Coordinates of C-alpha atoms and ligand atoms in Angstrom, one line a residue:
M1 CA 0.0 0.0 0.0
T2 CA 1.3 3.4 -0.9
N3 CA 2.2 6.1 1.7
K4 CA 0.9 8.9 -0.5
P5 CA -2.3 10.7 0.6
V6 CA -5.3 9.4 -1.3
L7 CA -7.7 11.2 -3.7
M8 CA -10.9 9.2 -4.1
V9 CA -13.4 9.5 -6.9
V10 CA -16.8 7.9 -6.6
D11 CA -19.4 7.5 -9.5
D12 CA -21.8 4.7 -10.5
D13 CA -21.3 5.6 -14.2
P14 CA -18.2 3.6 -15.2
Q15 CA -17.4 6.0 -18.1
V16 CA -17.5 9.1 -16.0
L17 CA -15.5 7.3 -13.2
A18 CA -12.8 6.3 -15.7
A19 CA -12.6 9.8 -17.1
V20 CA -12.2 11.6 -13.8
R21 CA -9.7 9.0 -12.6
R22 CA -7.7 9.4 -15.8
D23 CA -7.6 13.2 -15.5
L24 CA -6.7 13.1 -11.8
R25 CA -3.9 10.5 -12.5
S26 CA -2.5 12.6 -15.3
H27 CA -2.0 15.6 -12.9
Y28 CA -1.6 14.3 -9.3
R29 CA -0.1 10.8 -9.5
D30 CA 3.4 12.0 -8.3
H31 CA 2.1 13.1 -5.0
Y32 CA -1.3 11.4 -4.4
A33 CA -2.7 7.9 -4.9
I34 CA -5.9 8.0 -7.0
M35 CA -8.6 5.5 -5.8
S36 CA -12.0 4.9 -7.3
A37 CA -15.3 3.4 -6.2
G38 CA -18.5 2.6 -8.1
S39 CA -21.0 3.3 -5.2
G40 CA -21.3 5.1 -1.9
A41 CA -21.2 1.8 0.0
E42 CA -18.0 0.7 -1.7
A43 CA -16.4 4.1 -1.1
L44 CA -17.3 4.0 2.7
T45 CA -15.7 0.5 3.0
A46 CA -12.6 1.8 1.3
V47 CA -12.5 4.9 3.6
N48 CA -12.7 2.7 6.7
E49 CA -10.0 0.5 5.4
L50 CA -7.8 3.5 4.8
K51 CA -8.4 4.7 8.3
A52 CA -7.6 1.2 9.7
R53 CA -4.3 1.3 7.9
G54 CA -3.4 4.8 9.1
S55 CA -3.5 6.2 5.5
S56 CA -4.3 9.9 4.8
L57 CA -7.3 10.8 2.8
A58 CA -6.9 14.2 1.1
M59 CA -10.1 14.5 -1.0
V60 CA -13.3 12.7 -2.0
I61 CA -15.0 13.7 -5.3
S62 CA -18.4 12.0 -5.5
D63 CA -21.2 12.0 -8.0
Q64 CA -24.5 13.2 -6.4
R65 CA -27.0 10.9 -8.2
M66 CA -26.1 7.3 -7.3
P67 CA -28.5 4.5 -6.5
G68 CA -28.3 3.4 -2.8
M69 CA -26.6 6.5 -1.5
L70 CA -26.6 10.1 -2.7
G71 CA -23.2 11.7 -3.0
V72 CA -24.0 14.3 -0.3
E73 CA -24.8 11.5 2.2
L74 CA -21.5 9.7 1.4
L75 CA -19.6 13.0 1.8
T76 CA -21.3 13.7 5.1
Q77 CA -20.3 10.3 6.4
V78 CA -16.7 10.7 5.2
R79 CA -16.4 13.8 7.4
A80 CA -16.8 11.7 10.6
T81 CA -13.8 9.5 9.7
Y82 CA -11.6 12.1 8.0
P83 CA -12.7 15.6 9.3
T84 CA -10.2 17.5 7.2
A85 CA -10.5 15.7 3.9
R86 CA -11.8 18.0 1.2
R87 CA -15.3 16.9 -0.1
V88 CA -16.5 17.8 -3.6
L89 CA -19.8 17.0 -5.2
L90 CA -19.9 16.1 -8.9
T91 CA -23.1 17.2 -10.5
A92 CA -24.9 17.7 -13.8
Y93 CA -25.3 21.3 -14.9
S94 CA -29.1 21.1 -14.6
E95 CA -28.8 20.1 -10.9
I96 CA -26.5 22.9 -9.7
D97 CA -29.2 24.6 -7.6
A98 CA -29.9 21.3 -5.7
A99 CA -26.1 20.9 -5.4
V100 CA -25.6 24.4 -3.9
R101 CA -28.4 23.7 -1.4
A102 CA -26.8 20.3 -0.5
I103 CA -23.4 22.0 -0.1
N104 CA -24.8 24.6 2.3
E105 CA -26.6 22.0 4.4
A106 CA -23.8 19.4 4.5
H107 CA -20.9 22.1 4.5
L108 CA -19.2 20.5 1.6
D109 CA -16.1 22.3 0.1
H110 CA -17.1 22.6 -3.5
Y111 CA -19.1 21.3 -6.5
L112 CA -17.8 20.5 -9.9
S113 CA -20.3 20.4 -12.8
K114 CA -20.1 17.8 -15.5
P115 CA -18.4 18.0 -18.1
W116 CA -15.3 19.4 -16.6
D117 CA -13.5 19.9 -19.9
P118 CA -11.0 21.4 -20.3
P119 CA -9.6 20.0 -17.0
D120 CA -6.8 22.6 -17.1
E121 CA -9.4 25.3 -16.6
R122 CA -12.3 23.6 -14.9
L123 CA -10.9 20.7 -12.8
F124 CA -7.2 21.2 -11.8
P125 CA -7.5 24.8 -10.5
V126 CA -10.3 23.8 -8.1
V127 CA -8.6 20.6 -7.0
D128 CA -5.2 22.4 -6.6
D129 CA -6.8 25.1 -4.4
L130 CA -8.6 22.6 -2.2
L131 CA -5.4 20.5 -1.8
D132 CA -3.4 23.5 -0.8
G133 CA -5.9 24.1 2.0
W134 CA -5.8 20.4 3.0
L135 CA -2.0 20.3 3.0
A136 CA -1.8 23.4 5.3
E137 CA -3.7 21.4 7.9
Y138 CA -2.2 18.0 7.2
L139 CA 0.0 16.3 9.7
P140 CA 1.2 12.8 8.8
E141 CA 0.5 10.2 11.6
A142 CA 3.3 9.8 14.1
K143 CA 5.2 12.7 12.6
G144 CA 5.6 16.4 13.1
L145 CA 5.0 18.6 16.1
R146 CA 3.3 17.2 19.3
L147 CA 2.0 19.2 22.2
I148 CA 1.5 17.3 25.4
G149 CA -0.2 18.8 28.5
H150 CA -3.4 18.8 30.6
Q151 CA -6.7 19.6 28.9
W152 CA -7.7 21.9 31.8
S153 CA -4.5 23.8 32.0
P154 CA -4.7 27.5 30.8
R155 CA -1.0 27.2 29.8
S156 CA -1.8 24.3 27.4
H157 CA -4.8 26.3 26.1
A158 CA -2.5 29.3 25.3
I159 CA -0.1 27.2 23.3
K160 CA -2.8 25.3 21.5
D161 CA -4.5 28.6 20.6
F162 CA -1.2 30.1 19.4
L163 CA -0.3 27.1 17.2
A164 CA -3.8 26.9 15.7
S165 CA -4.0 30.7 15.1
S166 CA -0.5 30.6 13.5
L167 CA -1.7 27.8 11.2
V168 CA 1.0 25.4 12.5
P169 CA -0.2 21.8 12.2
Y170 CA 0.4 19.9 15.5
R171 CA -1.0 16.9 17.4
W172 CA -2.5 17.5 20.8
L173 CA -2.0 14.7 23.4
D174 CA -3.8 14.9 26.8
I175 CA -1.5 13.4 29.4
T176 CA -4.4 12.2 31.5
R177 CA -6.1 10.4 28.7
D178 CA -3.4 9.2 26.3
A179 CA -1.0 6.4 27.1
E180 CA 1.3 7.5 24.3
A181 CA 1.6 11.0 25.8
R182 CA 2.9 9.5 29.1
R183 CA 5.4 7.3 27.2
L184 CA 6.7 10.3 25.2
V185 CA 7.0 12.6 28.2
E186 CA 9.0 9.9 30.1
A187 CA 11.2 9.2 27.1
A188 CA 12.0 12.9 26.8
G189 CA 12.7 13.1 30.6
V190 CA 10.1 15.9 31.1
A191 CA 8.7 16.3 34.7
E192 CA 5.0 16.7 35.2
H193 CA 5.4 20.3 36.5
D194 CA 7.2 21.3 33.2
L195 CA 4.0 20.6 31.1
P196 CA 2.9 21.6 28.6
V197 CA 5.7 20.4 26.5
L198 CA 6.4 20.7 22.7
L199 CA 8.2 17.8 21.1
F200 CA 9.6 18.7 17.7
E201 CA 10.2 16.3 14.8
D202 CA 14.0 16.6 15.2
G203 CA 13.7 15.3 18.8
S204 CA 14.1 18.7 20.5
V205 CA 11.9 19.7 23.4
L206 CA 10.4 23.0 24.6
C207 CA 9.0 22.9 28.2
N208 CA 6.2 25.2 29.4
P209 CA 7.0 27.8 26.8
E210 CA 5.6 31.3 26.1
P211 CA 4.0 31.7 22.6
R212 CA 6.9 34.0 21.7
Q213 CA 9.5 31.2 22.4
V214 CA 7.5 28.9 20.3
A215 CA 7.4 31.4 17.4
E216 CA 11.2 31.8 17.7
R217 CA 11.8 28.1 17.7
L218 CA 9.5 27.8 14.6
G219 CA 11.6 30.4 12.9
H220 CA 8.9 33.1 12.7
P221 CA 10.6 36.5 12.2
L222 CA 10.2 38.8 15.2
S223 CA 12.6 41.7 14.3
A224 CA 11.9 44.4 11.8
A225 CA 14.2 44.5 8.8
F226 CA 14.1 48.3 8.2
E227 CA 14.9 51.4 10.3
V228 CA 12.0 53.4 9.0
Y229 CA 8.7 52.3 7.4
D230 CA 6.1 54.1 5.3
L231 CA 3.3 52.2 7.0
V232 CA 3.2 50.3 10.2
I233 CA 0.0 48.3 10.7
V234 CA -0.9 47.3 14.2
G235 CA -3.3 44.4 14.3
A236 CA -3.4 41.6 11.6
G237 CA -7.2 41.0 11.4
P238 CA -8.9 41.4 8.0
A239 CA -8.4 45.2 8.0
G240 CA -4.7 44.9 8.8
L241 CA -4.1 42.1 6.4
A242 CA -5.8 44.0 3.6
A243 CA -3.8 47.1 4.3
A244 CA -0.6 44.9 4.2
V245 CA -1.6 43.5 0.8
Y246 CA -2.4 46.9 -0.7
G247 CA 0.4 48.8 1.1
A248 CA 3.1 46.5 -0.3
S249 CA 1.5 46.3 -3.8
E250 CA 1.3 50.0 -4.0
G251 CA 4.9 50.7 -3.2
L252 CA 4.8 51.5 0.6
Q253 CA 7.5 49.9 2.9
T254 CA 4.9 48.1 5.0
L255 CA 5.2 46.2 8.3
L256 CA 2.3 44.3 9.9
L257 CA 2.3 43.3 13.6
D258 CA 0.0 41.2 15.8
R259 CA 0.2 40.4 19.4
H260 CA -1.2 37.0 18.9
A261 CA -1.2 35.7 15.3
P262 CA -2.6 37.0 12.1
G263 CA -6.3 36.5 11.5
G264 CA -8.0 38.5 14.2
Q265 CA -11.6 37.6 15.1
A266 CA -12.2 36.4 11.6
G267 CA -9.4 33.9 11.9
S268 CA -11.3 32.3 14.8
S269 CA -14.4 31.8 12.7
S270 CA -15.1 28.3 11.7
R271 CA -17.0 29.4 8.6
I272 CA -17.5 32.8 7.0
E273 CA -20.5 32.5 4.7
N274 CA -20.9 36.0 3.5
Y275 CA -17.5 37.0 2.2
L276 CA -17.5 37.9 -1.5
G277 CA -16.1 35.3 -3.9
F278 CA -16.5 32.2 -1.6
P279 CA -19.9 30.8 -2.5
N280 CA -19.5 27.8 -0.3
G281 CA -18.1 29.8 2.7
V282 CA -14.5 29.9 3.8
S283 CA -13.0 29.1 7.2
G284 CA -11.2 32.0 9.0
S285 CA -8.0 30.1 9.0
E286 CA -8.1 29.5 5.2
L287 CA -8.8 33.1 4.5
T288 CA -6.0 34.1 6.8
R289 CA -3.6 31.6 5.2
R290 CA -4.3 33.1 1.8
A291 CA -4.1 36.7 3.0
I292 CA -0.7 36.2 4.7
A293 CA 0.7 34.5 1.6
Q294 CA -0.5 37.3 -0.6
A295 CA 0.8 40.1 1.7
Q296 CA 4.3 38.4 2.0
R297 CA 4.5 37.6 -1.7
L298 CA 3.9 41.3 -2.4
G299 CA 6.6 42.4 0.0
S300 CA 5.0 43.1 3.4
E301 CA 6.8 42.1 6.5
V302 CA 4.6 40.2 9.0
L303 CA 5.8 39.9 12.6
A304 CA 3.9 37.9 15.4
P305 CA 3.5 37.6 18.3
L306 CA 4.5 41.1 19.1
E307 CA 2.4 43.4 21.3
V308 CA 2.2 47.1 20.8
T309 CA 1.9 49.0 24.0
G310 CA 2.1 52.6 22.9
A311 CA 2.7 55.1 20.1
F312 CA 3.9 58.8 19.9
V313 CA 4.9 61.4 17.4
E314 CA 8.3 62.9 17.4
G315 CA 10.2 65.0 14.8
G316 CA 7.5 64.3 12.1
Y317 CA 7.8 60.5 12.6
K318 CA 5.5 58.1 14.4
H319 CA 7.1 55.8 17.0
V320 CA 5.4 52.5 17.8
T321 CA 6.5 51.0 21.1
L322 CA 6.5 47.2 21.6
A323 CA 5.9 45.4 24.9
D324 CA 9.6 44.2 24.9
G325 CA 10.7 47.9 24.9
R326 CA 11.8 48.1 21.2
E327 CA 10.5 50.9 19.0
L328 CA 9.6 51.1 15.3
V329 CA 9.7 54.3 13.3
T330 CA 7.2 55.0 10.6
R331 CA 5.7 57.8 8.5
T332 CA 2.1 56.6 8.9
V333 CA 0.3 54.1 11.3
L334 CA -2.8 52.1 10.9
A335 CA -4.6 51.1 14.0
S336 CA -6.5 47.9 13.2
T337 CA -6.5 46.3 16.6
G338 CA -10.2 45.5 16.4
M339 CA -12.3 44.3 19.4
A340 CA -12.0 41.6 22.1
Y341 CA -14.6 40.0 24.3
R342 CA -15.0 41.4 27.8
E343 CA -14.6 39.1 30.7
H344 CA -18.0 37.5 31.6
P345 CA -19.1 39.0 35.0
A346 CA -20.5 35.8 36.5
A347 CA -19.0 34.4 39.7
G348 CA -16.2 31.8 39.2
V349 CA -15.6 32.7 35.5
A350 CA -12.2 34.3 36.1
D351 CA -11.0 31.2 38.0
F352 CA -11.8 28.9 35.1
T353 CA -10.6 30.9 32.1
G354 CA -8.6 28.5 30.0
A355 CA -9.8 25.6 32.1
G356 CA -13.2 25.2 30.6
V357 CA -14.1 28.9 30.1
Y358 CA -13.0 30.1 26.6
Y359 CA -13.5 33.5 24.9
G360 CA -14.6 33.4 21.3
A361 CA -14.7 30.3 19.1
A362 CA -11.6 28.6 20.5
V363 CA -11.6 26.5 17.4
A364 CA -8.6 24.6 18.7
E365 CA -10.5 23.4 21.7
A366 CA -13.7 22.1 20.0
P367 CA -12.3 18.5 19.3
A368 CA -11.5 18.1 23.0
F369 CA -15.2 18.4 23.8
A370 CA -16.3 15.4 21.7
G371 CA -19.2 13.7 23.4
R372 CA -19.5 16.4 26.1
R373 CA -22.0 19.0 27.1
V374 CA -21.1 22.6 26.5
L375 CA -22.6 26.1 26.9
V376 CA -22.4 29.0 24.4
V377 CA -23.1 32.4 25.8
G378 CA -24.3 35.0 23.3
G379 CA -26.8 35.6 20.5
G380 CA -24.7 37.2 17.7
N381 CA -23.4 35.7 14.5
S382 CA -20.1 34.8 16.2
A383 CA -22.0 32.8 18.8
G384 CA -24.1 31.1 16.1
Q385 CA -21.0 30.0 14.2
G386 CA -19.3 28.9 17.4
A387 CA -22.3 26.8 18.3
M388 CA -22.4 25.2 14.8
H389 CA -18.7 24.4 15.0
L390 CA -19.0 22.9 18.5
A391 CA -22.0 20.8 17.5
R392 CA -19.8 18.8 15.2
Y393 CA -18.0 17.4 18.3
A394 CA -20.1 17.9 21.5
E395 CA -23.0 15.7 22.5
E396 CA -25.1 18.8 23.4
V397 CA -24.5 22.5 22.8
H398 CA -26.8 24.9 24.8
V399 CA -26.9 28.5 23.5
V400 CA -27.9 30.9 26.3
V401 CA -29.3 34.3 25.5
R402 CA -31.0 37.0 27.6
R403 CA -33.5 38.0 24.9
D404 CA -36.5 35.8 24.0
H405 CA -35.4 35.3 20.4
L406 CA -32.4 35.5 18.1
R407 CA -33.8 37.4 15.2
D408 CA -32.5 40.9 16.1
T409 CA -29.0 39.7 16.7
M410 CA -28.2 36.8 14.4
S411 CA -28.4 36.3 10.6
Q412 CA -31.4 34.3 9.4
Y413 CA -29.2 31.6 7.7
L414 CA -27.5 30.9 11.0
I415 CA -30.8 30.8 12.9
E416 CA -32.1 28.2 10.4
Q417 CA -28.9 26.2 10.7
I418 CA -29.2 26.1 14.4
Q419 CA -32.9 25.1 14.3
K420 CA -31.9 22.2 12.0
T421 CA -29.1 21.0 14.2
P422 CA -30.6 18.5 16.7
N423 CA -27.8 18.7 19.3
I424 CA -28.1 22.5 19.7
H425 CA -30.6 23.7 22.3
L426 CA -31.5 27.4 22.4
R427 CA -32.2 28.7 25.9
T428 CA -33.8 32.1 25.7
R429 CA -34.4 34.5 28.6
T430 CA -31.5 32.8 30.5
E431 CA -28.3 34.0 32.0
V432 CA -25.2 32.5 33.6
E433 CA -25.0 33.1 37.3
R434 CA -22.1 31.0 38.5
V435 CA -19.5 28.6 37.2
E436 CA -18.3 25.8 39.5
G437 CA -15.9 22.9 39.5
D438 CA -12.7 21.3 40.9
G439 CA -9.9 22.7 38.8
R440 CA -12.1 22.8 35.7
V441 CA -15.6 23.7 34.7
E442 CA -18.0 21.0 36.0
R443 CA -21.3 22.8 36.7
I444 CA -22.9 26.1 35.7
A445 CA -25.8 27.8 37.5
L446 CA -28.3 29.2 35.0
A447 CA -31.1 31.6 36.0
C448 CA -34.2 32.9 34.1
V449 CA -33.9 36.6 33.4
G450 CA -35.7 38.5 36.2
D451 CA -36.0 35.4 38.4
D452 CA -33.6 34.9 41.3
S453 CA -33.7 31.1 41.5
A454 CA -30.8 29.5 39.6
R455 CA -30.6 25.9 38.4
V456 CA -27.3 24.1 38.6
E457 CA -26.5 21.9 35.6
A458 CA -23.6 19.7 34.6
F459 CA -21.5 21.3 31.8
D460 CA -17.9 20.7 30.7
A461 CA -17.2 24.1 29.1
M462 CA -18.5 27.6 28.5
F463 CA -17.7 29.5 25.4
V464 CA -18.3 33.3 25.8
F465 CA -19.3 35.4 22.8
I466 CA -20.6 38.6 24.5
G467 CA -19.5 42.1 25.5
T468 CA -17.0 43.3 23.0
R469 CA -14.6 46.2 23.7
P470 CA -12.3 48.1 21.4
Q471 CA -8.6 47.4 21.8
S472 CA -7.5 51.0 21.6
E473 CA -5.7 51.6 24.9
W474 CA -2.3 51.6 23.2
L475 CA -3.1 54.7 21.0
P476 CA -1.7 58.1 22.1
A477 CA -4.0 60.3 24.2
G478 CA -4.4 62.7 21.3
V479 CA -6.4 60.1 19.4
L480 CA -10.1 61.0 20.1
R481 CA -12.4 58.1 21.0
D482 CA -16.1 57.8 21.8
E483 CA -17.3 57.0 25.4
K484 CA -16.8 53.3 24.8
G485 CA -13.2 53.7 23.5
F486 CA -13.9 53.3 19.7
V487 CA -11.7 55.5 17.6
L488 CA -13.2 58.5 15.8
T489 CA -12.2 59.2 12.2
G490 CA -13.0 61.5 9.4
R491 CA -16.4 63.1 9.6
D492 CA -17.3 61.5 13.0
L493 CA -14.1 63.1 14.3
M494 CA -15.1 66.6 13.1
A495 CA -18.5 66.2 14.9
S496 CA -16.7 65.7 18.2
P497 CA -16.8 68.8 20.5
D498 CA -13.1 68.1 21.3
F499 CA -12.1 68.2 17.6
P500 CA -11.1 71.9 17.5
K501 CA -8.9 71.5 20.6
V502 CA -6.8 68.7 19.1
W503 CA -6.8 69.2 15.3
K504 CA -4.3 72.0 14.3
E505 CA -3.9 71.2 10.6
P506 CA -5.0 73.7 7.9
R507 CA -7.0 70.9 6.2
E508 CA -9.8 68.6 7.2
P509 CA -8.9 65.0 8.3
L510 CA -8.9 62.4 5.6
P511 CA -11.8 59.9 5.8
L512 CA -10.2 57.2 8.0
E513 CA -7.7 59.5 9.6
T514 CA -7.8 59.9 13.4
S515 CA -7.2 63.2 15.3
V516 CA -3.4 62.6 15.1
P517 CA -2.5 63.4 11.5
G518 CA -1.0 60.3 9.7
V519 CA -2.5 57.9 12.2
F520 CA -5.4 56.0 10.6
A521 CA -8.0 53.5 11.9
A522 CA -9.8 50.8 10.1
G523 CA -12.2 47.9 10.9
D524 CA -13.9 47.1 14.2
I525 CA -11.8 49.5 16.3
R526 CA -13.5 52.5 14.6
G527 CA -16.6 54.1 16.0
G528 CA -19.5 53.2 13.7
A529 CA -17.7 50.2 12.2
M530 CA -19.9 47.6 10.3
N531 CA -18.3 44.6 12.1
R532 CA -18.0 42.6 9.0
V533 CA -15.0 41.0 7.3
A534 CA -15.7 42.7 4.0
S535 CA -16.0 46.2 5.5
A536 CA -12.8 45.7 7.5
V537 CA -11.0 44.6 4.3
G538 CA -12.5 47.5 2.3
E539 CA -11.3 50.0 5.0
G540 CA -7.9 48.4 5.2
A541 CA -7.5 48.8 1.4
M542 CA -8.7 52.5 1.6
V543 CA -6.2 53.4 4.2
V544 CA -3.3 52.7 1.8
R545 CA -4.7 55.2 -0.7
L546 CA -5.2 57.7 2.1
A547 CA -1.7 57.1 3.5
H548 CA -0.3 58.0 0.0
E549 CA -2.4 61.3 0.1
Y550 CA -1.1 62.1 3.6
L551 CA 2.5 61.4 2.5
A552 CA 2.1 63.7 -0.5
L553 CA 1.0 66.5 1.8
T554 CA 4.0 66.2 4.2
Ligands
FAD601 C1 -16.3 33.9 15.7 C2 -16.6 35.0 14.8 C3 -17.3 34.8 13.6 C4 -17.5 35.9 12.7 N1 -18.1 35.6 11.5 C5 -18.2 36.6 10.6 C6 -18.8 36.4 9.4 O1 -19.2 35.2 9.1 N2 -18.9 37.4 8.5 C7 -18.5 38.6 8.8 O2 -18.5 39.5 7.9 N3 -17.9 38.9 10.0 C8 -17.8 38.0 10.9 N4 -17.2 38.2 12.1 C9 -16.8 39.6 12.4 C10 -15.4 39.9 11.8 O3 -14.6 38.8 12.1 C11 -14.8 41.2 12.3 O4 -15.7 42.2 12.0 C12 -13.4 41.4 11.7 O5 -12.6 40.4 12.0 C13 -12.9 42.8 12.2 O6 -11.6 42.9 11.6 P1 -10.5 43.9 12.2 O7 -9.3 43.7 11.3 O8 -11.1 45.2 12.4 O9 -10.1 43.4 13.7 P2 -9.9 42.0 14.4 O10 -10.4 40.9 13.5 O11 -10.5 42.2 15.7 O12 -8.3 41.9 14.5 C14 -7.6 42.7 15.4 C15 -6.2 42.1 15.6 O13 -5.4 43.0 16.3 C16 -4.6 42.3 17.2 N5 -4.2 43.2 18.3 C17 -5.0 43.7 19.3 N6 -4.4 44.5 20.1 C18 -3.1 44.5 19.7 C19 -1.9 45.1 20.2 N7 -1.9 46.0 21.2 N8 -0.7 44.9 19.5 C20 -0.7 44.1 18.4 N9 -1.8 43.5 18.0 C21 -3.0 43.7 18.6 C22 -5.4 41.1 17.6 O14 -4.6 40.1 18.1 C23 -6.2 40.8 16.3 O15 -5.5 39.8 15.6 C24 -17.0 37.2 13.1 C25 -16.4 37.4 14.3 C26 -16.2 36.3 15.2 C27 -15.5 36.6 16.5

């Protein structure tokens, strides 16, 4: 049996099957083994055999109309065995509407319409693209980076979160559940109190590291290459990433920084359904992977994790201060540090953060809750997406909201998805009163809104998606903000009563300019932001044009 990852094609029509197999072989046989099956049942048997042998399955392309089992049913079942394998539906042109519906419901990756001639235009680009995404997540069995620690340790959570956000494939092993983990830790001579530990493929070991040490060990750059930049972008969410792409492509010496990893809130989304150009939705990590590659290819520097703690203006230049004391010098700054969730005020929450209480989607944690009972707090789109993602693993997902419905806070498509998912339970007019447990979340007290009597229920985790606040503390005092801390720009800035006190230029501020000339803001950090990936990306792109205008004035 070959060690190459497998591309499987399934069709009950022998001629079509032979044609797809021939085309795939002609293009992919050097790196992938091409397998075929004539029915859904045959394909499932082959998938289970592959799993039993420890082989990797990269993609399944299946015809939709097959007797016995529809393609979409087969592809839904494949996901349970190989969650990261890319799944593509092959469909006749006349059935595309039905295919798109099926794709939405079963969260497939793509559809291909028959005929796919010429394959150079209609087959290989799609398959190449999907395989790139698969390869980015792929970690061969028993190879690569391993992280060993305790599931309920906040330190382990921090490293998992960092590796997942940085798009570094790794294997997580829980020391309390996994015999292999114990064996590996003993063989490496690592004491229990030194966990979590990272074991690298070359045999080297990093005990209880900070994310920054992990980044250094992985060879991520953490030092700026130039003394002076045209544009320093603080925050690598969609706004910052877009500015990095446009800044570099339009000739600005551009540096992008993030205190965590590129991606921002969008990077933590399991599926963004409404971003232009991705009809089947796109995961936040996939969008981030593409954006970083694009920004770097065009010449932007990307440094993470590096936290910015301050900024000031001196001698016509802006100085950006890093948490480690270093300073960067630049002609313009973009503040794109977005928003973060506020700490949930219920009793006990602070004690369990990272030990069963997680903020945002915590995509890296979801698999650890397979078969468990978890709570999602919040009624916005991010909570809806988080619940849908968790429902793939957890036995029960309870969504708690204070209102008596979701329709004012969540998009209709997500409400419908939640209604159709049997293991998601919506609990309206409910709030979290207390979190309890011994070293980890074990019980949560829930109360009806306006009623004092709380009911204690068993839960293994609580994912919080409420109470956002702008991350604008690092900006100089001269940058005007609204009462919640969101940054004022352009016209909103001119409407502020404090504007005449701080703005001393003989011109009006540019549209996304703050009250400090040459310091711009884009995305969720701005007062009046749209809180959408597309609007953040649009504003990030606009800033580059405005930075050029500003530089021409100085
Ligand atoms: C789970 C989830 C799902 C979502 N789904 C959708 C969706 O389907 N469609 C949609 O349109 N929108 C969606 N959104 C909203 C969308 O993601 C945000 O509107 C968008 O990410 C805002 O982008 P941004 O660049 O302004 O900031 P952010 O994405 O918030 O990024 C800010 C970045 O700045 C960094 N940073 C903060 N402070 C500092 C500092 N001091 N130094 C250095 N770096 C710093 C952070 O680490 C972060 O990476 C979702 C949000 C969430 C949380």
